[in-house]
Coordinates of C-alpha atoms and ligand atoms in Angstrom, one line a residue:
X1 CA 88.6 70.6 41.8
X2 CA 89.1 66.7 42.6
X3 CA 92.2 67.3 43.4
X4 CA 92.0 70.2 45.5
X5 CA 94.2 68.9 49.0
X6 CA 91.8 68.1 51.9
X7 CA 92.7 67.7 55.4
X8 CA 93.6 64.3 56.4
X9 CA 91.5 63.8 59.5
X10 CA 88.9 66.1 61.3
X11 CA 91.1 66.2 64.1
X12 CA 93.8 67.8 62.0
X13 CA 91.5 70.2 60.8
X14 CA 90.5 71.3 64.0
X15 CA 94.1 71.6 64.8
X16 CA 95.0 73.8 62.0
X17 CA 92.2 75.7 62.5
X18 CA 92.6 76.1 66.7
X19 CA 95.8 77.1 65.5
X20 CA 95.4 79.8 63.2
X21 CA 92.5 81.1 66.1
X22 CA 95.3 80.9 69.1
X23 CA 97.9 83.0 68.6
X24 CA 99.1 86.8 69.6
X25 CA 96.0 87.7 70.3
X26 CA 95.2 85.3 72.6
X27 CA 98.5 85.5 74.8
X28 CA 99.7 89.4 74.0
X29 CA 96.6 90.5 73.1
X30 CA 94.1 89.4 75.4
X31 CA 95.9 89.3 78.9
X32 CA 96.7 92.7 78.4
X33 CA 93.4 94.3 77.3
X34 CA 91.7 91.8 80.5
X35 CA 94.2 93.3 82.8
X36 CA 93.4 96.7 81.6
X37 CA 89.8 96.9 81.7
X38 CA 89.1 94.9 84.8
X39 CA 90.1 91.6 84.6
X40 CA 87.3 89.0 85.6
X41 CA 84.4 91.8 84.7
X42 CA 86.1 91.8 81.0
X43 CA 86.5 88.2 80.3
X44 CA 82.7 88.0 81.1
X45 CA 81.9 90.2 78.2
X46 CA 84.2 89.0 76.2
X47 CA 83.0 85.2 76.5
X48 CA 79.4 86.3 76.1
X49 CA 80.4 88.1 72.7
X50 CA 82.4 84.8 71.4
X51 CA 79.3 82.7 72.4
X52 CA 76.5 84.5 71.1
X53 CA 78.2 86.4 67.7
X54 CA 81.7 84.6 67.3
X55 CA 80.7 81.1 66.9
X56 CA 77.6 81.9 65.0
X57 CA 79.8 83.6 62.3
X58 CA 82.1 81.2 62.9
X59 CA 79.8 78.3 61.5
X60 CA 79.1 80.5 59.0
X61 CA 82.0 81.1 57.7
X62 CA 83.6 77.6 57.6
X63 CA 80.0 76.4 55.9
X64 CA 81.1 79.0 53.1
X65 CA 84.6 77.6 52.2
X66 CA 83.2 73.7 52.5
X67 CA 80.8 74.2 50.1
X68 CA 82.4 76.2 47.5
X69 CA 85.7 74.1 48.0
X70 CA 87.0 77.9 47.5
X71 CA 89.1 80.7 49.0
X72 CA 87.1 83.5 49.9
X73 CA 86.7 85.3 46.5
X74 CA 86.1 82.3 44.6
X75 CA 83.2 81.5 47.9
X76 CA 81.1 84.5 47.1
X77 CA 81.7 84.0 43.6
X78 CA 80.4 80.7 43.6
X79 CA 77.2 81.4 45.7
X80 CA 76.5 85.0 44.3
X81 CA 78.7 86.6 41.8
X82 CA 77.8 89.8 42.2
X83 CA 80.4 92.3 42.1
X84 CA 79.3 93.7 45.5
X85 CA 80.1 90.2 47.0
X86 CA 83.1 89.6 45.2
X87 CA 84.2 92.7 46.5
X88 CA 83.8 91.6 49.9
X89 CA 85.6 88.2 49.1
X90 CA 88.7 90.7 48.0
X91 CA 89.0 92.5 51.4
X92 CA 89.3 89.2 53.0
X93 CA 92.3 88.4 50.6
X94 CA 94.1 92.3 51.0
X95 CA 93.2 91.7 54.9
X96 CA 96.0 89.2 54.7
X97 CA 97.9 90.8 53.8
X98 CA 97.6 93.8 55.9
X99 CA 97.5 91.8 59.1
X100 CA 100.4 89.6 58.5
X101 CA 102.2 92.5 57.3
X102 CA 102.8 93.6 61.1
X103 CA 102.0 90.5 62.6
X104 CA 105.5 89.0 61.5
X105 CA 106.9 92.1 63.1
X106 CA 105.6 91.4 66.9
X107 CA 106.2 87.6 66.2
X108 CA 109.9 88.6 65.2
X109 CA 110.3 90.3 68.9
X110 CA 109.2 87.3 70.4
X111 CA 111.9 85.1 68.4
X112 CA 114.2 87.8 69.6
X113 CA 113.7 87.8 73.0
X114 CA 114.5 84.0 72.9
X115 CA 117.6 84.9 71.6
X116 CA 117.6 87.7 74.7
X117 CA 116.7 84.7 77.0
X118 CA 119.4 82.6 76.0
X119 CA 121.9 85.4 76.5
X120 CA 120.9 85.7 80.0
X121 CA 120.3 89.6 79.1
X122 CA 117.3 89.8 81.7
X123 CA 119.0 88.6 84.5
X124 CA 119.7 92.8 84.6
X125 CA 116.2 93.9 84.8
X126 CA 115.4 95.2 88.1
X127 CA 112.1 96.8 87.2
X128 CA 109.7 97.6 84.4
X129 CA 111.9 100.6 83.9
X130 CA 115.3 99.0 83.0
X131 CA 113.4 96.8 81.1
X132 CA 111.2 98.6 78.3
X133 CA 114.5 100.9 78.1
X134 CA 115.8 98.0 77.3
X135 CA 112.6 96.9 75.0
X136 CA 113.3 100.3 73.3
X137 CA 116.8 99.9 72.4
X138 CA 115.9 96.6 71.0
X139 CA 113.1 97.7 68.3
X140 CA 114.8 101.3 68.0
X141 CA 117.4 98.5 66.0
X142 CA 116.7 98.6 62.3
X143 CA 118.6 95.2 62.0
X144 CA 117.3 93.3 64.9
X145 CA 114.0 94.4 64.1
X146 CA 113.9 93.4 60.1
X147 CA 115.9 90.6 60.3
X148 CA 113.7 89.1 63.0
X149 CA 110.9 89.9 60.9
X150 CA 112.0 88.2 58.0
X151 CA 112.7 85.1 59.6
X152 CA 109.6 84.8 60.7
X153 CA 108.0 85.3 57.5
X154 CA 110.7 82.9 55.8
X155 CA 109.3 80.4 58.7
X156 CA 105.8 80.9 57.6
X157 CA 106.4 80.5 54.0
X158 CA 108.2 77.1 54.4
X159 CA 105.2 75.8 56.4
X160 CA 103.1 77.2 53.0
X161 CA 105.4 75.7 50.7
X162 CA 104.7 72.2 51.7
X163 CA 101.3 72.3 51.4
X164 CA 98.0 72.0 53.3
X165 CA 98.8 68.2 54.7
X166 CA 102.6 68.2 54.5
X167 CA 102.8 71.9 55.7
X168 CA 100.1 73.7 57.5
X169 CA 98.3 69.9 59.2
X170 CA 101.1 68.3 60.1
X171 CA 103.0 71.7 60.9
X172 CA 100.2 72.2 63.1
X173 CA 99.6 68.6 64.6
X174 CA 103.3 69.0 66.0
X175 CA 103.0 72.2 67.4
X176 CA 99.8 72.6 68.6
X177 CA 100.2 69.8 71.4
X178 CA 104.2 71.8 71.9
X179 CA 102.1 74.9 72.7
X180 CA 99.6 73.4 75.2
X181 CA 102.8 71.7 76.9
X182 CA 104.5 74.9 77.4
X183 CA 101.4 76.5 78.3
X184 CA 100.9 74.1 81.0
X185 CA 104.2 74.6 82.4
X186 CA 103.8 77.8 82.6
X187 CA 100.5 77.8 84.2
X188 CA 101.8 75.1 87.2
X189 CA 105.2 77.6 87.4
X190 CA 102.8 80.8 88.1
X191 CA 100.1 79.4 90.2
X192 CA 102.8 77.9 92.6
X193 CA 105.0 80.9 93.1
X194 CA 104.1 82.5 96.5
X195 CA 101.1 85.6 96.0
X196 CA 99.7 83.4 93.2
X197 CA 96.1 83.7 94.6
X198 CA 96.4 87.8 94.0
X199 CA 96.7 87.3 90.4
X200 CA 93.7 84.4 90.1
X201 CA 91.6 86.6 92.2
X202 CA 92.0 89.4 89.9
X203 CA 91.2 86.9 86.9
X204 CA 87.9 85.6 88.7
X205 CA 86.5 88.3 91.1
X206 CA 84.9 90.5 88.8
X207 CA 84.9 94.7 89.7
X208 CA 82.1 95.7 87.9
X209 CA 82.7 99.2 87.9
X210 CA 85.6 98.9 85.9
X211 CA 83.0 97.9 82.8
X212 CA 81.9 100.4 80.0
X213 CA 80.0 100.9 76.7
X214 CA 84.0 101.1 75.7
X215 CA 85.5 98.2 76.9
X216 CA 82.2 96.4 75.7
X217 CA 83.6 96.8 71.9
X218 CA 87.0 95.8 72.9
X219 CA 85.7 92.5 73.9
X220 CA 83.8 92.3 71.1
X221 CA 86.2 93.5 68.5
X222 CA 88.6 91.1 70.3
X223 CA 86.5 88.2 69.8
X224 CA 86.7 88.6 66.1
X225 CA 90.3 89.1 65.9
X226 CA 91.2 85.8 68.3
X227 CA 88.8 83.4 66.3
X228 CA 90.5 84.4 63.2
X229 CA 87.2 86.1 61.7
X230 CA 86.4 88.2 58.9
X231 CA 88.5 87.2 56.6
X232 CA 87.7 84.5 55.2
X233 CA 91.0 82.7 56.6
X234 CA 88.5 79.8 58.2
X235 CA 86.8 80.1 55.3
X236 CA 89.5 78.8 53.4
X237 CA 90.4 76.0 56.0
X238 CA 87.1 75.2 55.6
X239 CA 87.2 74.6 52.1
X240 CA 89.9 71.9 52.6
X241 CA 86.7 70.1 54.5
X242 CA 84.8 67.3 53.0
X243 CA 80.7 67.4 53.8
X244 CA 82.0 63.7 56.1
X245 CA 82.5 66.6 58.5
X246 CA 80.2 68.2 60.6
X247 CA 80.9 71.7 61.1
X248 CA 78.6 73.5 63.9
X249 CA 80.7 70.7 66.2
X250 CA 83.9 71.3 64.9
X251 CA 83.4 75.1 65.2
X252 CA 82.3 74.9 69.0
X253 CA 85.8 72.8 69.1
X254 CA 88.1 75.7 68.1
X255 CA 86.1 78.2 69.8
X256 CA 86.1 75.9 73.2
X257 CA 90.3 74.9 72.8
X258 CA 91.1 79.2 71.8
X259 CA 89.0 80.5 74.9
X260 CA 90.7 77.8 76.8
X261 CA 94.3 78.6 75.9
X262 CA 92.9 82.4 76.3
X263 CA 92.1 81.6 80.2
X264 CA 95.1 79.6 80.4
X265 CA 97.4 82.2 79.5
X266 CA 95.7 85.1 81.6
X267 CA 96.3 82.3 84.6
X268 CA 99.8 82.1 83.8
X269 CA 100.8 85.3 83.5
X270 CA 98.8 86.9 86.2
X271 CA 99.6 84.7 88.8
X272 CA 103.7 85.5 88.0
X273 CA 103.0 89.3 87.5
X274 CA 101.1 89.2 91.2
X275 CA 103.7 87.0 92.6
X276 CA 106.5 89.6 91.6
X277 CA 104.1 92.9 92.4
X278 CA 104.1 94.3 89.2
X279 CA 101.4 96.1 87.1
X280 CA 98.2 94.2 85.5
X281 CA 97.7 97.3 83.7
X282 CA 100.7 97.8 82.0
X283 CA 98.8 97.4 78.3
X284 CA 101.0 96.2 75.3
X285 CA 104.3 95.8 76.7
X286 CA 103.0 93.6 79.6
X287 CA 104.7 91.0 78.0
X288 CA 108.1 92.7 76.8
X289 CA 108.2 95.0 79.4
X290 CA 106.9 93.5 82.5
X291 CA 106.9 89.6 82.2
X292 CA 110.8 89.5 81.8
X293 CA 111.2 91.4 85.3
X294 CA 109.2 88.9 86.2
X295 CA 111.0 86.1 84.7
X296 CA 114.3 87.8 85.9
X297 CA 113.2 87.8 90.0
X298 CA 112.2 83.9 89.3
X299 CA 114.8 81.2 90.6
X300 CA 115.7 79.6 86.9
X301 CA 113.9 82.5 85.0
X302 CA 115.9 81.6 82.1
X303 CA 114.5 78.7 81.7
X304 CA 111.2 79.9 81.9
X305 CA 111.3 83.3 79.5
X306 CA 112.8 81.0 77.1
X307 CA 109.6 78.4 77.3
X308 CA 107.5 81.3 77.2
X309 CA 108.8 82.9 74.3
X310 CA 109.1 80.0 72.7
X311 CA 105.3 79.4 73.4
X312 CA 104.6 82.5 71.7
X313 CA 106.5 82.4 68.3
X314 CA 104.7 78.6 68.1
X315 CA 101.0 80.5 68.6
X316 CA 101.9 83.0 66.2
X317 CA 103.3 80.5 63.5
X318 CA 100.3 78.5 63.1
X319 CA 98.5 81.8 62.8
X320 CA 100.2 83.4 60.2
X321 CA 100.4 80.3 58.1
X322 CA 96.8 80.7 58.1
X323 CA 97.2 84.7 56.9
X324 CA 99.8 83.6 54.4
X325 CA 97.2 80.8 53.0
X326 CA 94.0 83.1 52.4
X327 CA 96.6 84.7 50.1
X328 CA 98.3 81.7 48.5
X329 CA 94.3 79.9 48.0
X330 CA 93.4 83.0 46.1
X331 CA 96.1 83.1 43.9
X332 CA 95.7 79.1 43.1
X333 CA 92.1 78.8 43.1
X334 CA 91.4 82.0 40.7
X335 CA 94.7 82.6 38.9
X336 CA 95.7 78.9 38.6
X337 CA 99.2 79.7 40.0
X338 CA 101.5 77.0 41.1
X339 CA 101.3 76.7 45.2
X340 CA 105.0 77.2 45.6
X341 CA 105.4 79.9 43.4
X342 CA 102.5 81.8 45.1
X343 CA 104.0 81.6 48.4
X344 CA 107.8 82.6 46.9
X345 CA 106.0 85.7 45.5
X346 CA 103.5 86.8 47.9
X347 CA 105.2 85.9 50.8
X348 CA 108.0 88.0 49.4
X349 CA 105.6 90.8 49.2
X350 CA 104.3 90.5 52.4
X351 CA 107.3 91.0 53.9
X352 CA 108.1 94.2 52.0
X353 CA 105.1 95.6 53.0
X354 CA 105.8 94.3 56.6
X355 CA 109.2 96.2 56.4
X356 CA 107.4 99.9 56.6
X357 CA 105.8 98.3 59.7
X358 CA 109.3 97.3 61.3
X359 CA 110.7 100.7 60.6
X360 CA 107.5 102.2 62.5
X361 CA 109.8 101.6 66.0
X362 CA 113.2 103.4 64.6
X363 CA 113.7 105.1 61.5
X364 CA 109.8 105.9 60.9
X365 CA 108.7 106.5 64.3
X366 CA 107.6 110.0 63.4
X367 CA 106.0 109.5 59.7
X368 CA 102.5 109.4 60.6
X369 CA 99.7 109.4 57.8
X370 CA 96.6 110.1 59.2
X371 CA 97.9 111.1 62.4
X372 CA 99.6 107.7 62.9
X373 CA 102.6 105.0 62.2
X374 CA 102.6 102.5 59.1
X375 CA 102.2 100.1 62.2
X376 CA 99.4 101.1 63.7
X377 CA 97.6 101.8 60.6
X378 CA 98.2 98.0 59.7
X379 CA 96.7 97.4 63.1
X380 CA 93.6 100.0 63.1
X381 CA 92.6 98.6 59.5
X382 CA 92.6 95.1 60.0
X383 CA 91.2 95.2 63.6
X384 CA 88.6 97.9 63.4
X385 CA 87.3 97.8 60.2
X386 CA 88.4 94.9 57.7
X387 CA 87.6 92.3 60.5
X388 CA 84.2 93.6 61.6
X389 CA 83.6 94.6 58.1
X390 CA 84.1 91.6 57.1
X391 CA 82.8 89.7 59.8
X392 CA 79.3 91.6 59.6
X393 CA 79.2 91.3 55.8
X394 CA 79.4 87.6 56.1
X395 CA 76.6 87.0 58.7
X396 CA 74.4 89.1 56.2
X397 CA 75.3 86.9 53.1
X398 CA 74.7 83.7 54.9
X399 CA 71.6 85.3 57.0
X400 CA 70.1 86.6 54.4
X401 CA 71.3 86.3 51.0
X402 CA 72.3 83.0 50.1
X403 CA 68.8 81.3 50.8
X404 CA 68.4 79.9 54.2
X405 CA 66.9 76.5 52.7
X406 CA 70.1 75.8 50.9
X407 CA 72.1 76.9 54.1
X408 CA 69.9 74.8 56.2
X409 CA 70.8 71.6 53.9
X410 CA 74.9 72.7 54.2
X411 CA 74.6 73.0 57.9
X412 CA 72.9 69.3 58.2
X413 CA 75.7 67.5 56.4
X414 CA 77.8 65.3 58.6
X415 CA 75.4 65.2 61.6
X416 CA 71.7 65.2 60.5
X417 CA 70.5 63.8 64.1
X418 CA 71.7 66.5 66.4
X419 CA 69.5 69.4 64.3
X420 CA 66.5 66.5 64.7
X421 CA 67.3 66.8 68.2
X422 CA 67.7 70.2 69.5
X423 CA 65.7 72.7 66.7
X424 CA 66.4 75.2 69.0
X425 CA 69.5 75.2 67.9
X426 CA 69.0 76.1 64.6
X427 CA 66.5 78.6 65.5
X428 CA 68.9 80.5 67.7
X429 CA 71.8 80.7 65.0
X430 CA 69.2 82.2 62.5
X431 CA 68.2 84.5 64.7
X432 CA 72.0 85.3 65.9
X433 CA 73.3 85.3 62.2
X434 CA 70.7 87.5 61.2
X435 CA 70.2 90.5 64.0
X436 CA 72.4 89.9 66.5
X437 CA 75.6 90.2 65.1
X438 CA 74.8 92.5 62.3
X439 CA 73.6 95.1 64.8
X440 CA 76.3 94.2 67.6
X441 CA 79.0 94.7 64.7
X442 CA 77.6 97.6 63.4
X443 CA 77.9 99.6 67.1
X444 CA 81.4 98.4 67.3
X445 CA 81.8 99.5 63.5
X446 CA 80.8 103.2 64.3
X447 CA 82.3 103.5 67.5
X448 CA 86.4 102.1 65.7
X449 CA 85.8 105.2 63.1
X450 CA 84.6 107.5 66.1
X451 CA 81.4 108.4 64.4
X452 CA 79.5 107.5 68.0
X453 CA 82.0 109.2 70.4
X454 CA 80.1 112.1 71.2
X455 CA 76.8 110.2 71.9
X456 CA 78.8 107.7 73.5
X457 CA 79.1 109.0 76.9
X458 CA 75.8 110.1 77.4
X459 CA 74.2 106.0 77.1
X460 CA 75.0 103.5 79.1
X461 CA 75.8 100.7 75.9
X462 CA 75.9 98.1 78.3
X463 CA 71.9 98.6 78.7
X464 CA 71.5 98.9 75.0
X465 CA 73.4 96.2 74.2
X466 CA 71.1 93.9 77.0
X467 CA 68.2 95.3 75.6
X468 CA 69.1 94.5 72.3
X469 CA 69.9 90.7 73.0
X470 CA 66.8 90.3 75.8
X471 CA 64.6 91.3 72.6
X472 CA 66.3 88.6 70.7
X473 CA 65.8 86.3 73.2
X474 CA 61.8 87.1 73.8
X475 CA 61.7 86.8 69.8
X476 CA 63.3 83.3 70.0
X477 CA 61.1 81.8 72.4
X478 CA 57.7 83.5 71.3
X479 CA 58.5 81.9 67.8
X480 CA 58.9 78.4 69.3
X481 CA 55.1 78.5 70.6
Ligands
LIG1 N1 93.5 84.7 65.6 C1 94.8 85.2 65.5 C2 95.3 85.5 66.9 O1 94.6 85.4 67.8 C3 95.0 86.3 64.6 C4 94.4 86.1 63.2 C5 93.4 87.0 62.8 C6 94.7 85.1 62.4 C7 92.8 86.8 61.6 C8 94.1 84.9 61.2 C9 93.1 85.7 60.8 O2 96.4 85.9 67.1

């Protein structure tokens, strides 16, 4: 265990980390779901739910790996050892492999369409039409589409390979300030096109009618996916943590820099998808099928697609190097494997399994098991029911079953005075750890496998959901008497 690899600063840490939390969900993902459920209304809900249940779990689940020095079987084998728990520690290793499984996929288009960039093919694209034809023909290609794929999984495995300081910190202490760069750009070019303001005002004034019980969960499910939770993949950062560090601060860190790049990246492309008049609500293709139209009206839009591309292969690296090392920590920490022959070998295997997703856009567009592709299967599993699964499982264990006294003593390490300070603090986490996010999980749980749709549209969830988190609130402070 001595010499287990440990991050060489808290800064890189928290780099690593923010970069495993921003990636394609926070600039595919997130603009698009925003622009389809109401914009500023949405982002509300959605930075309530990573406030009051995302960072909670969040400290949580870092505190985990940096006490057990563990991935996240070897955690919950180390604090409980009961099968049960194990067993959850195990879906957090097969999640990462499900979710990189496709995520390479999307993060080979967006190599692609550097390569598209480059050739000037969107100088052609007159409107969203033209272009997701042209999106179409592109993943309908069995070649562009695998061998995109697999470079990007041969990418993340070299960042692997070299380890957690010469690989995944300093991999991530390069590109991290590269993304924010670009993003910035980006930001200044779409805020300074003319009709700018159209697209902010969308972002900020909130139309509340747009809001229901539904989109709710999709903030909330979202919240889990863009922090990187349920998995156990902070977990394992974590455990490359020494107790020197201080977690609850470096957890509000990430969570602050991911919703900030979040925001950032709604600005940017709002503002350019206003400016050129085209649709907020165009779902997932608003970035394959509307931003190059954009891009292609823009004087130098070449330029630009290619930054933005670029921006978004970056983000995605630094997460899946985080996917690929739940996997890799597993196989080291339990099975003693060699490092770099558990990244040659799963990484392998991750991209076979990704392949089925690839061919989900040509070749297996119409094998559907249970009623859908390879692809969205991937997707549906990992986001709807391994993250929150995991996610809720998690703030139970630490809640509830590892023994609150010892957590208390964990959570204290690195920064005894700020707990001295504000009790409050740790009052409200308990209290969050323990109800709210079970319960707020578990609504989101049945409504992903349907169980709630009938009953769904005759309550208003937002009242139950305000309810539920004014009682938590009345319990907090009545306690504090
Ligand atoms: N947080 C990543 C994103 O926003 C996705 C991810 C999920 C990464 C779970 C690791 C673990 O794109």
């Amino acid at each position: 265990m001595n010499n287990r690899e440990h991050w060489g600063s808290k800064a890189g840490f928290i780099l690593a980390a923010a970069g495993s939390a921003i990636g394609l969900g926070n600039i595919w993902k997130f603009p698009y779901i925003a622009g389809e459920n109401g914009g500023a209304a949405f982002v509300f809900i959605y930075l309530i739910c990573i406030a009051l249940i995302g960072l909670p779990v969040l400290i949580a689940e870092i505190m985990m790996g940096r006490t057990t020095q563990r991935n996240p079987v070897g955690a919950f084998k180390k604090l409980s050892g009961k099968p049960f728990w194990v067993a959850v520690g195990s879906l957090g290793v097969i999640a990462g492999f499900v979710i990189l499984s496709f995520y390479t996929v999307i993060a080979g288009w967006s190599i692609g369409y550097i390569v598209e960039a480059l050739k000037g093919s969107f100088s052609q694209f007159s409107d969203p039409g033209v272009s997701s034809a042209y999106f179409e023909s592109q993943v309908g290609n069995v070649t562009w589409i695998v061998g995109y794929h697999t470079l990007f999984s041969f990418l993340t495995m070299g960042v692997v390979f070299a380890g957690i300081n010469k690989g995944i910190e300093k991999g991530s202490k390069i590109m991290m300030p590269v993304l924010f760069f670009l993003l910035i750009l980006l930001v200044i070019r779409g805020v300074t096109l003319p009709g700018a303001e159209k697209g902010l005002a969308f972002l900020w004034s909130p139309d509340w009618s747009k809001i229901s019980g539904q989109s709710v969960l999709i903030a909330l499910g979202h919240a889990f996916f863009t922090i990187s939770l349920g998995m156990g993949a902070m977990m394992t950062y974590g455990s490359y943590l020494s107790e020197k560090d201080h977690v609850p601060s470096a957890a509000l860190q990430i969570v602050i820099l991911d919703t900030f790049i979040a925001l950032l990246a709604g600005i940017a492309i709002f503002s350019s998808v206003f400016a050129m008049g085209q649709d907020p609500a165009a779902g997932p293709g608003l970035i394959f099928h509307t931003l190059p139209v954009v891009f292609a009206k823009m004087p130098g839009g070449v330029v630009w697609a290619v930054l933005f591309f670029l921006l978004l292969t970056v983000a995605a690296l630094t997460s899946a190097i985080s996917l690929l090392e739940v996997v890799v920590a597993y196989f080291v920490d339990e099975r003693k494997w060699k490092r770099q022959n558990a990244v040659m070998v799963f990484g392998f295997v991750v991209l076979l399994i990704g392949i089925p997703s690839a061919l989900s856009f040509n070749v297996m567009k119409d094998v559907h098991f249970f009623g859908k592709t390879w692809f969205d299967n991937a997707d549906y599993l990992a986001s709807n029911i391994l993250l929150p699964g995991g996610g809720f499982f998690i703030a139970i264990f630490v809640g509830w079953i590892w023994g609150f006294d010892t957590v208390l003593i964990e959570l204290k390490k690195g920064s005894e005075s700020l707990f001295d300070k504000y009790p409050i603090v740790i009052k409200a986490w308990k209290i969050f750890l323990r109800f709210l996010a079970p319960v707020m999980i578990f609504v989101v749980f049945l409504h992903s496998v349907d169980l709630l749709e009938s009953v769904w549209h005759q309550i208003h969830m937002q009242w139950v959901i305000i309810i539920i988190q004014v009682a938590i609130l009345i319990k907090l402070f009545h306690k504090k008497k």
